[in-house]
Amino acid sequence: ARGAPPTVSNGFQRPPSAPLLRRRRRSPPRALSAAGARRAATPVPNAGRNGAAVPPGKPAAGPPPPPPPRRASQATAAALPQRLGFDPYQTQEPKSAYQTYAVGRDQASERAHGPYQPHEPGYGLHQPGHSPYDDQIPDPKSRMLAIQNAKAYLLKSSTTSGLNLYDHLANMLTKILDEQPTNAVDIIENISKDVKWAQFQKKMDTLRDEHEILPAFEAAEKRKALFLKANGEGDEELEEEIGETPLPNVMETAFYFEQAGIGLSKDESYHIFLALKKLVSVQPIQTCRFWGKILGLEMNYIIAEVQYHEGEEEEETEEEEVIEEGGKRRGDVEDEDEETEKEDEPPKSTYKPPPVIPKEENGTGANKYVYFVCNEPGKPWVKLPPVTPAQIVCARKIKKFFTGRLDAPVVSFPPFPGNEANYLRAQIARISAGTHISPIGFYQFAEEEGDEEEEGGGGRDTYEENPDFQPLSVVEMVDSLSTWVHHVQNILKQGRCVWLNPFQKSEEEEEDEEEEKEEEPDELQQEIGPPLLTPLSEDEGIQNIPAWTAQPSTNLIPQYAVAILQSNRWPGAYAFASGRKFDNIYFGWGHKYSPENHSPALPPPVQAEYPSGPEITETRDPTLEEELAFKAAKEEALAAAEEEDDEEDVEDDEEEDDD
């Protein structure tokens, strides 16, 4: 437009009255002389606006001089505040660097993103005017909306506990104001825990209070029966208890093992002591001993080793034999019925399984002692069944943790023949055979029985206490393992302590099988294990680890020390000796130590296919042409046979006519 004011090259408009200025080159500054420098440094008194001197007492007259001309850059800088919305002539308060940065950041975010909506995460206190460092009063509507958003965030419930932060903080402040503790800031974490814990407390009913049963009270109720005596007990029974009794002194044994830091707490040892007393009073027991404690995943096993009076256990074995014989008879009857029902029997397999090795009789070998177990003192004792050779052989091939339930199945490969009670009994037999030891000379063989057993060729399985035993010193028993011997029979690979030939037949079986001549298997070599009372020095080590570790209970007072032996083959098996007293105990998981990781046995190889031959090969189906040719040949053969028959009949008739 013609009347439009002229513009400068940078786009800003200039007022019409402002002259168009041109840039002039500045001349380099000239050096001042000494007099000129002094005049320039000397201030002029009563100088006016133009720099001229004004006489004193007379004010400066005349209009103010016009401002010096501004260049284009200065005009642009002056117009920039107006363009941004600021009044350059209005007095403004100085702002901090944070306010300047916040305003610029918010303007940049609005240009890039636009205003935040209520559902967006940036909406709230970070909006312009909501900064805590902002001195201006924000919009009350936006402030209330930000407060509502913050409160809604604090009211969000937790997905794990169901609580929210708003109520938790309110309860904390209420608790602090009510109690007014000193140094509340130092215990704010504990106050938070107390407030959370109070949320999960059981609220009592106003009509009837529900008393909580503590675990200690439940344990006391279970063991209450151990501390009670039966009705009618008096001084007479007390005198009997003081005399000979099969009850072992568990507390004395625990004291000796405690010298080496081995054993249970005194409370648990005393509870076991009372539980064994209850067992002895119920069962007809001749000897009783605390065998040890085997740990389990759910519950543990407290084990008692007992020996019945003579004649008491035979009745139980007779009942078991009657049940087995009855089962066999029933099986025979069923077999006869099946034979009568089946007319055409399928072909029978010629495979014969290996003969079942019978278990050792009660009171001998691995079944010399009877074992009772319970999970805790005060619970009923349960008698374990006798162990069989098959269970011992299979237990050597597997490694399973005990659960604490006797009826739990044992899932393993090879499959174990029994449940956890049988597996526990097998492990007890293995641990006893390898870790029950005594000082040399404490036991001796009976002279009469020893001669008879040597003549018969069997190992000695009985011994007696030596009345002339002279105990060795603790130093001698610790320095040499030859001062300790095994007093429990070793278990052979067959699973028995005394080897038995499974193919040996009785006289009746030999007479019945004289007619049947079959290939007899090769004779098995008799297994021979180490005899009883073998020194520990003959035990084989585990690679570079010795089988046993011997040490005194203390080196500070050696004259009162106790000899302690620890088994490295069965971790958890210990023995002590002090004078004429010694004992064995076991605390562990019931597993044998192996330097390598346990690798289960592999399944057997896949059975080979039956060799194919012409007698079992399936014939090929004939084609239609072959069937027609076969029918034609068959008809021709029938016709030829009929013709031959006719000719023979004719010849026979002619011969009869001639006669």
XYZ file of C-alpha atoms in Angstrom:
659
model
C 0.000 0.000 0.000
C 1.097 3.550 -0.742
C 0.334 4.877 2.728
C 2.017 2.010 4.487
C 4.966 2.961 6.585
C 8.294 1.853 5.304
C 9.725 -1.323 6.710
C 13.179 -2.315 7.611
C 14.891 -5.316 6.060
C 14.313 -7.478 9.155
C 10.490 -7.134 8.936
C 9.796 -4.671 11.767
C 7.824 -1.519 11.000
C 9.275 1.853 11.913
C 7.243 4.893 12.826
C 6.817 7.532 10.084
C 8.631 10.174 12.075
C 11.699 8.063 12.552
C 14.319 8.862 9.946
C 15.823 6.080 7.941
C 19.266 5.590 9.283
C 22.214 4.261 7.487
C 25.077 2.388 8.944
C 28.303 4.351 9.077
C 31.696 3.004 9.479
C 33.405 3.673 12.735
C 36.845 5.157 12.644
C 39.399 3.478 14.812
C 39.903 5.197 18.167
C 42.730 7.657 18.331
C 45.233 7.800 21.079
C 44.795 10.636 23.559
C 47.520 12.856 24.749
C 48.360 13.183 28.408
C 46.480 16.494 28.738
C 43.462 15.126 26.933
C 43.387 12.069 29.154
C 43.431 14.282 32.230
C 40.570 16.435 30.883
C 38.499 13.368 30.060
C 39.035 11.892 33.497
C 38.189 15.175 35.314
C 34.401 15.455 35.977
C 32.703 18.662 34.936
C 30.809 20.253 37.849
C 27.156 21.146 37.280
C 27.132 19.694 33.813
C 23.923 19.964 31.888
C 22.294 17.472 29.649
C 24.485 18.487 26.694
C 27.602 18.229 28.763
C 28.077 22.030 29.101
C 28.931 23.529 32.443
C 26.102 25.149 34.334
C 26.818 27.888 36.805
C 25.951 27.026 40.353
C 22.494 28.036 41.547
C 21.069 28.166 38.050
C 19.129 25.197 36.773
C 19.677 23.893 33.345
C 17.227 25.464 30.878
C 15.989 24.457 27.504
C 14.198 21.479 26.125
C 15.768 18.104 26.485
C 17.925 17.128 23.604
C 16.598 14.512 21.253
C 17.799 10.977 21.846
C 20.714 9.829 19.811
C 19.798 8.073 16.605
C 19.381 4.248 16.910
C 20.680 1.769 14.481
C 18.582 -0.982 12.857
C 19.786 -3.619 15.305
C 18.756 -1.454 18.226
C 15.293 -0.934 16.712
C 14.847 -4.612 16.238
C 15.787 -5.317 19.868
C 13.350 -2.664 21.063
C 10.474 -4.063 19.004
C 11.066 -7.704 20.116
C 9.482 -7.304 23.622
C 6.386 -5.722 22.045
C 6.090 -8.597 19.635
C 6.340 -11.131 22.490
C 3.611 -9.353 24.459
C 5.674 -7.420 26.975
C 5.524 -3.701 27.621
C 9.081 -2.402 27.501
C 8.173 0.708 29.497
C 6.350 -1.162 32.283
C 8.279 -1.946 35.437
C 8.601 -5.776 35.838
C 9.904 -7.732 38.776
C 13.054 -9.774 38.216
C 12.436 -13.519 37.748
C 14.627 -16.379 38.766
C 16.429 -18.606 36.332
C 14.103 -21.523 37.186
C 10.996 -19.418 36.351
C 12.486 -18.340 33.058
C 13.383 -21.973 32.235
C 9.937 -23.246 33.275
C 8.103 -20.685 31.121
C 10.245 -21.455 28.120
C 9.865 -25.185 28.626
C 6.071 -24.954 28.962
C 5.781 -22.771 25.881
C 7.957 -25.183 23.936
C 5.901 -28.162 25.079
C 2.668 -26.434 24.146
C 4.001 -25.622 20.701
C 5.142 -29.284 20.248
C 2.318 -31.136 22.031
C -0.453 -28.674 22.668
C -2.372 -28.362 25.932
C -2.495 -31.562 28.007
C -5.835 -33.275 28.451
C -7.040 -34.592 31.854
C -6.511 -38.204 30.838
C -2.886 -37.640 29.802
C -0.013 -38.218 32.259
C 1.418 -34.725 31.765
C -1.753 -33.065 32.952
C -1.521 -31.617 36.466
C 1.078 -29.810 38.468
C 3.560 -29.440 35.624
C 1.309 -27.017 33.739
C 2.205 -23.321 33.623
C 1.303 -21.565 36.828
C 1.371 -24.741 38.926
C 5.021 -24.629 39.799
C 5.777 -24.350 43.516
C 8.324 -21.676 42.649
C 5.823 -19.537 40.793
C 4.873 -16.358 42.693
C 1.818 -15.712 40.571
C -1.569 -16.960 41.720
C -2.633 -19.834 39.408
C -6.048 -20.375 37.985
C -8.219 -21.863 40.765
C -10.015 -24.216 38.369
C -6.817 -25.754 37.040
C -5.415 -25.998 40.566
C -8.462 -27.866 41.856
C -8.317 -30.205 38.884
C -4.660 -30.963 39.579
C -5.475 -31.645 43.238
C -8.241 -34.034 42.239
C -5.897 -35.885 39.888
C -3.258 -36.200 42.622
C -5.813 -37.469 45.119
C -7.143 -39.981 42.625
C -3.606 -41.283 42.131
C -3.099 -41.656 45.888
C -6.397 -43.517 46.215
C -5.318 -46.277 43.826
C -5.452 -49.628 45.654
C -2.505 -52.005 45.634
C -2.904 -55.234 43.688
C -1.149 -57.263 46.398
C -2.407 -55.885 49.737
C -5.560 -54.035 48.668
C -4.507 -50.859 50.546
C -4.040 -47.386 49.114
C -1.428 -44.767 49.864
C -3.929 -42.043 50.804
C -5.486 -43.993 53.676
C -2.083 -45.275 54.771
C -0.643 -41.764 55.025
C -3.778 -40.554 56.833
C -3.525 -43.398 59.360
C 0.172 -42.691 59.870
C -0.451 -38.999 60.556
C -3.315 -39.850 62.887
C -1.110 -42.262 64.816
C 1.702 -39.724 65.039
C -0.604 -36.940 66.252
C -2.292 -39.205 68.794
C 0.880 -40.676 70.271
C 3.232 -37.724 69.562
C 6.456 -39.745 69.766
C 9.814 -38.052 70.061
C 11.888 -37.885 66.891
C 9.022 -39.066 64.740
C 11.060 -38.597 61.591
C 13.546 -41.224 62.766
C 10.903 -43.881 63.386
C 8.615 -43.147 60.448
C 9.443 -46.525 58.881
C 8.484 -48.395 62.053
C 5.251 -46.416 62.301
C 4.425 -47.404 58.730
C 4.998 -51.084 59.558
C 2.823 -50.859 62.664
C -0.009 -49.269 60.705
C 0.165 -52.011 58.056
C 0.321 -54.757 60.675
C -2.774 -53.350 62.420
C -4.756 -53.766 59.191
C -4.298 -57.561 59.295
C -5.134 -58.074 62.969
C -8.122 -60.253 63.627
C -11.024 -58.129 64.825
C -12.672 -59.486 67.955
C -16.381 -59.884 68.167
C -18.125 -57.858 70.855
C -20.190 -60.853 71.965
C -17.484 -63.509 72.283
C -13.717 -63.189 72.004
C -11.960 -65.615 69.687
C -8.701 -66.640 71.305
C -5.831 -67.421 68.970
C -4.034 -70.738 69.448
C -0.304 -70.140 69.420
C 2.082 -72.748 67.944
C 3.817 -73.082 71.312
C 0.487 -73.941 72.937
C -0.246 -76.604 70.308
C 3.200 -78.172 70.832
C 2.650 -78.169 74.589
C -0.704 -79.907 74.179
C 0.885 -82.637 72.058
C 3.631 -83.268 74.616
C 1.388 -82.975 77.626
C 0.861 -86.741 77.680
C 4.624 -87.281 78.090
C 4.600 -85.601 81.483
C 1.544 -87.393 82.869
C 1.701 -90.616 84.841
C -0.837 -93.395 84.673
C -3.307 -93.807 87.516
C -2.187 -96.002 90.408
C 1.515 -95.394 90.107
C 3.235 -95.217 93.459
C 6.456 -95.936 95.248
C 6.475 -99.587 94.167
C 6.627 -98.686 90.514
C 9.230 -96.056 91.266
C 11.451 -98.728 92.804
C 11.008 -100.873 89.710
C 11.986 -97.964 87.473
C 15.130 -97.325 89.499
C 16.216 -100.946 89.019
C 17.089 -102.605 85.719
C 15.211 -101.062 82.821
C 15.653 -101.163 79.046
C 15.228 -97.382 78.925
C 18.489 -95.739 77.766
C 19.936 -92.658 79.397
C 19.385 -90.264 76.507
C 20.455 -87.200 78.469
C 23.846 -88.706 79.326
C 24.468 -89.614 75.699
C 23.414 -86.129 74.635
C 25.862 -84.644 77.134
C 28.827 -86.513 75.657
C 27.900 -85.614 72.083
C 27.362 -82.032 73.151
C 31.069 -81.809 74.037
C 31.783 -81.930 70.292
C 28.853 -79.725 69.268
C 26.711 -82.643 68.069
C 23.123 -83.398 68.950
C 19.779 -81.781 69.624
C 18.680 -79.177 72.124
C 18.223 -80.174 75.746
C 14.460 -79.708 75.543
C 14.103 -81.943 72.511
C 16.445 -84.549 73.982
C 14.378 -84.667 77.161
C 11.143 -84.975 75.178
C 12.638 -87.901 73.246
C 13.701 -89.394 76.571
C 10.083 -89.287 77.784
C 8.793 -90.649 74.471
C 11.134 -93.652 74.724
C 9.935 -94.213 78.274
C 6.363 -94.366 77.006
C 7.382 -96.819 74.262
C 9.136 -99.106 76.757
C 6.091 -99.127 79.002
C 3.794 -100.206 76.148
C 5.894 -102.719 74.185
C 7.590 -105.904 75.567
C 11.086 -104.554 74.920
C 14.312 -106.064 76.191
C 16.740 -103.381 74.939
C 16.042 -99.889 73.629
C 18.313 -97.250 72.122
C 17.873 -93.843 70.526
C 19.098 -94.521 66.988
C 18.964 -90.962 65.651
C 16.923 -88.529 63.612
C 16.439 -88.546 59.834
C 15.346 -85.259 58.322
C 12.460 -84.936 55.872
C 11.002 -82.293 53.609
C 7.693 -82.016 55.490
C 8.372 -83.810 58.795
C 11.290 -85.587 60.436
C 11.673 -89.135 61.757
C 12.756 -89.885 65.332
C 13.968 -93.495 65.354
C 14.176 -95.965 68.237
C 16.087 -99.254 67.940
C 14.603 -102.007 70.117
C 14.913 -105.725 70.670
C 11.995 -107.821 71.869
C 12.043 -110.437 74.583
C 12.492 -113.987 73.376
C 9.234 -115.481 72.135
C 7.378 -112.161 71.783
C 8.300 -111.558 68.170
C 7.765 -115.159 67.019
C 4.002 -114.768 67.388
C 3.998 -111.852 64.948
C 6.077 -113.782 62.430
C 3.685 -116.749 62.652
C 0.750 -114.464 61.852
C 2.582 -113.096 58.812
C 3.349 -116.636 57.591
C -0.293 -117.670 58.002
C -1.396 -114.699 55.936
C 1.136 -115.519 53.233
C 0.143 -119.196 53.150
C -3.533 -118.247 52.962
C -2.791 -115.932 50.066
C -0.912 -118.697 48.272
C -3.763 -121.157 48.754
C -6.247 -118.696 47.380
C -4.000 -118.183 44.399
C -3.813 -121.928 43.774
C -7.608 -122.195 43.783
C -7.896 -119.329 41.339
C -5.356 -120.962 39.017
C -7.355 -124.212 38.995
C -10.552 -122.351 38.154
C -8.840 -120.549 35.315
C -7.500 -123.822 33.908
C -10.951 -125.373 33.844
C -12.460 -122.317 32.184
C -9.816 -121.971 29.500
C -9.927 -124.799 26.977
C -7.567 -123.354 24.397
C -4.679 -121.743 26.263
C -2.383 -119.349 24.445
C 1.288 -120.247 24.171
C 3.184 -119.605 27.397
C 6.416 -117.635 27.617
C 9.554 -119.593 28.292
C 11.088 -116.683 30.231
C 11.746 -117.450 33.853
C 12.310 -114.492 36.197
C 15.212 -114.714 38.617
C 14.296 -116.409 41.871
C 13.135 -114.161 44.707
C 15.711 -113.977 47.451
C 13.949 -114.502 50.797
C 14.366 -112.023 53.605
C 16.362 -112.820 56.683
C 14.456 -114.022 59.692
C 13.611 -111.639 62.496
C 16.417 -111.360 64.996
C 19.146 -112.189 62.443
C 21.120 -110.260 59.846
C 19.574 -107.011 58.655
C 16.421 -107.768 60.684
C 18.243 -108.272 63.971
C 16.586 -105.220 65.532
C 13.108 -103.750 65.285
C 12.681 -100.028 64.645
C 9.935 -97.656 65.765
C 9.548 -94.148 64.371
C 7.533 -91.029 65.140
C 7.527 -87.524 63.695
C 7.585 -85.645 67.008
C 7.873 -86.617 70.680
C 4.359 -87.202 71.913
C 3.000 -88.630 68.688
C 2.345 -92.386 68.501
C 5.207 -94.719 67.659
C 4.886 -96.708 64.425
C 6.679 -100.012 63.895
C 8.573 -100.352 60.620
C 8.215 -103.585 58.605
C 11.195 -105.939 58.206
C 13.495 -105.222 55.295
C 13.885 -107.485 52.254
C 16.974 -107.989 50.071
C 15.163 -106.538 47.027
C 14.504 -103.288 48.916
C 18.149 -102.947 49.970
C 19.413 -103.638 46.436
C 17.037 -101.055 44.955
C 17.799 -98.484 47.673
C 21.456 -98.556 46.605
C 20.483 -97.456 43.075
C 18.227 -94.521 43.949
C 18.458 -91.376 46.063
C 15.230 -89.878 47.362
C 14.453 -87.316 50.044
C 12.049 -88.366 52.760
C 8.760 -86.527 53.097
C 7.900 -87.519 56.679
C 4.834 -89.544 55.661
C 5.282 -93.309 55.932
C 2.562 -94.049 53.383
C 4.049 -91.769 50.716
C 4.931 -93.549 47.441
C 8.539 -93.757 46.291
C 8.608 -92.734 42.631
C 11.951 -93.761 41.165
C 13.700 -95.818 38.545
C 14.289 -98.647 39.012
C 10.906 -98.856 40.768
C 11.222 -99.336 44.499
C 9.264 -102.329 45.883
C 7.376 -100.540 48.640
C 6.488 -97.151 50.078
C 8.457 -94.676 52.178
C 8.250 -96.874 55.286
C 10.100 -99.657 53.436
C 12.619 -97.209 51.985
C 13.253 -95.763 55.449
C 13.802 -99.246 56.860
C 16.266 -100.079 54.071
C 18.272 -96.890 54.671
C 18.373 -97.564 58.417
C 19.785 -101.034 57.742
C 22.459 -99.621 55.402
C 23.501 -96.849 57.810
C 23.642 -99.217 60.780
C 25.784 -101.727 58.895
C 28.316 -99.087 57.888
C 28.525 -96.734 60.879
C 27.838 -98.623 64.114
C 31.243 -99.026 65.741
C 32.698 -99.671 69.195
C 36.136 -99.591 70.870
C 38.227 -102.663 70.181
C 37.986 -105.261 72.915
C 34.614 -104.136 74.246
C 32.860 -107.056 72.506
C 34.155 -110.588 72.013
C 32.887 -113.756 70.366
C 31.447 -116.583 72.392
C 33.966 -119.445 72.304
C 31.466 -122.306 71.934
C 29.375 -120.647 69.203
C 32.430 -119.422 67.349
C 33.856 -122.939 66.898
C 30.546 -124.292 65.594
C 30.102 -121.451 63.099
C 33.644 -121.811 61.807
C 33.043 -125.507 61.194
C 29.796 -124.798 59.378
C 31.446 -122.220 57.112
C 29.150 -119.314 58.052
C 30.121 -115.908 59.466
C 29.778 -115.088 63.108
C 26.704 -113.024 63.868
C 26.664 -112.991 67.662
C 28.968 -111.519 70.252
C 28.951 -110.704 73.939
C 30.344 -107.989 76.149
C 33.869 -108.518 77.425
C 33.934 -108.209 81.232
C 37.748 -107.791 81.221
C 37.691 -104.825 78.849
C 40.362 -102.227 79.570
C 39.532 -98.882 77.918
C 42.170 -97.096 75.915
C 43.102 -93.469 76.306
C 41.505 -90.770 74.182
C 44.805 -90.021 72.449
C 45.217 -93.638 71.360
C 41.646 -93.859 70.057
C 42.038 -90.646 68.070
C 45.468 -91.386 66.608
C 44.659 -94.831 65.185
C 41.472 -96.133 63.550
C 42.510 -99.684 64.339
C 41.258 -99.116 67.892
C 37.656 -99.088 66.601
C 35.741 -102.051 65.133
C 32.379 -102.679 63.433
C 29.938 -104.578 65.613
C 27.143 -104.842 62.998
C 27.261 -107.334 60.124
C 28.081 -106.040 56.672
C 25.332 -106.260 54.012
C 26.379 -108.152 50.892
C 25.531 -107.173 47.315
C 22.748 -109.737 47.470
C 20.963 -107.614 50.098
C 21.519 -110.100 52.929
C 24.123 -110.363 55.650
C 24.384 -114.148 55.153
C 24.682 -115.275 51.535
C 22.008 -117.635 50.189
C 22.091 -119.624 46.954
C 18.751 -118.905 45.258
C 19.045 -121.950 42.928
C 19.608 -124.417 45.735
C 16.553 -126.670 45.948
C 15.232 -128.762 48.738
C 15.057 -132.579 48.560
C 11.334 -132.603 47.691
C 11.813 -130.179 44.790
C 14.725 -132.219 43.479
C 12.597 -135.404 43.452
C 9.766 -133.649 41.616
C 12.085 -132.232 38.962
C 14.106 -135.355 38.295
C 11.879 -136.168 35.325
C 12.205 -132.695 33.808
C 15.683 -132.198 32.467
C 16.420 -128.562 31.840
C 19.511 -126.515 31.443
C 20.660 -125.508 34.874
C 22.154 -122.025 35.272
C 25.772 -121.562 36.121
C 26.528 -121.854 39.779
C 26.774 -118.501 41.547
C 29.887 -117.626 43.436
C 29.357 -117.224 47.126
C 29.699 -113.659 48.377
C 31.888 -113.158 51.398
C 31.963 -109.873 53.285
C 34.192 -108.618 56.048
C 33.599 -110.452 59.322
C 32.281 -108.937 62.495
C 34.564 -106.819 64.682
C 36.663 -105.719 61.696
C 38.875 -102.653 62.459
C 38.025 -99.347 60.790
C 41.515 -99.151 59.347
C 40.410 -101.681 56.708
C 37.545 -99.501 55.446
C 38.011 -98.210 51.932
C 38.238 -94.463 51.444
C 36.307 -92.326 49.008
C 38.861 -91.324 46.375
C 41.241 -89.125 48.408
C 38.908 -88.823 51.412
C 39.326 -91.245 54.326
C 36.281 -93.187 55.468
C 36.475 -91.789 59.010
C 37.675 -88.634 60.737
C 38.781 -88.900 64.393
C 39.361 -85.951 66.705
C 39.119 -85.096 70.402
C 36.254 -82.985 71.654
C 38.690 -80.318 72.912
C 42.386 -79.559 72.657
C 42.446 -77.100 75.552
C 41.760 -79.665 78.278
C 42.905 -82.982 76.761
C 42.704 -84.916 80.054
C 38.903 -84.483 80.033
C 38.370 -84.759 76.278
C 36.108 -87.281 74.553
C 37.076 -89.233 71.417
C 34.742 -88.347 68.535
C 34.549 -90.190 65.214
C 32.707 -88.872 62.164
C 31.797 -90.942 59.120
C 32.640 -89.389 55.759
C 30.775 -92.090 53.840
C 27.498 -91.423 55.670
C 27.480 -87.710 56.656
C 25.663 -87.300 59.945
C 26.874 -90.520 61.608
C 28.934 -89.978 64.775
C 30.376 -92.074 67.592
C 31.970 -91.155 70.902
C 34.018 -93.054 73.466
C 34.980 -92.041 76.972
C 36.310 -94.805 79.188
C 33.871 -97.716 79.148
C 31.079 -95.603 77.672
C 30.457 -95.255 73.967
C 27.483 -94.788 71.648
C 26.510 -94.186 68.024
C 24.012 -91.684 66.675
C 22.871 -90.320 63.331
C 21.500 -86.889 62.360
C 21.087 -86.363 58.636
C 19.080 -86.814 55.460
C 19.752 -90.546 55.143
C 21.903 -90.235 52.017
C 25.287 -91.735 51.293
C 28.083 -89.403 50.232
C 29.190 -89.602 46.622
C 31.958 -87.376 45.187
C 30.077 -87.187 41.890
C 26.514 -86.123 41.274
C 23.920 -88.856 41.472
C 23.042 -90.193 38.024
C 19.937 -92.398 37.911
C 20.180 -95.787 36.246
C 19.326 -95.848 32.552
C 16.371 -97.908 31.338
C 17.203 -101.281 29.811
C 17.922 -101.444 26.052
C 15.024 -101.872 23.686
C 14.200 -105.512 22.999
C 15.349 -106.758 19.593
C 12.822 -107.687 16.954
C 11.978 -111.360 16.465
C 14.031 -112.819 13.570
C 11.818 -113.022 10.512
C 11.681 -116.291 8.592
C 9.476 -118.093 6.087
C 7.496 -119.779 8.830
C 6.316 -116.459 10.310
C 6.400 -114.229 7.205
C 2.964 -113.209 6.029
C 2.172 -114.363 2.466
C 1.342 -111.950 -0.330
C -2.274 -111.728 -1.455
C -2.766 -113.300 -4.929
C -4.015 -111.283 -7.867
C -7.272 -112.001 -9.739
C -5.490 -113.791 -12.556
C -3.634 -116.003 -10.096
C -6.890 -116.849 -8.303
C -8.606 -117.792 -11.601
C -5.639 -119.902 -12.634
C -5.635 -121.599 -9.226
C -9.365 -122.374 -9.506
C -8.915 -123.771 -13.014
C -6.034 -125.971 -11.938
C -8.035 -127.152 -8.959
C -11.013 -128.039 -11.181
C -8.783 -129.915 -13.598
C -7.248 -131.853 -10.719
C -10.711 -132.764 -9.416
C -11.838 -133.848 -12.903
C -8.722 -135.964 -13.349
C -9.262 -137.559 -9.963
C -12.886 -138.385 -10.858
C -11.835 -139.959 -14.157
C -9.288 -142.086 -12.383
C -11.913 -143.208 -9.894
C -14.306 -144.118 -12.712
C -11.635 -146.116 -14.499
C -10.796 -147.984 -11.307
C -14.472 -148.811 -10.767
C -14.775 -150.125 -14.316
C -11.730 -152.299 -13.896
C -13.061 -153.670 -10.631
C -16.377 -154.544 -12.277
C -14.643 -156.359 -15.138
C -12.566 -158.374 -12.707
C -15.684 -159.418 -10.802
C -17.377 -160.525 -14.061
C -14.351 -162.640 -14.999
C -14.423 -164.321 -11.627
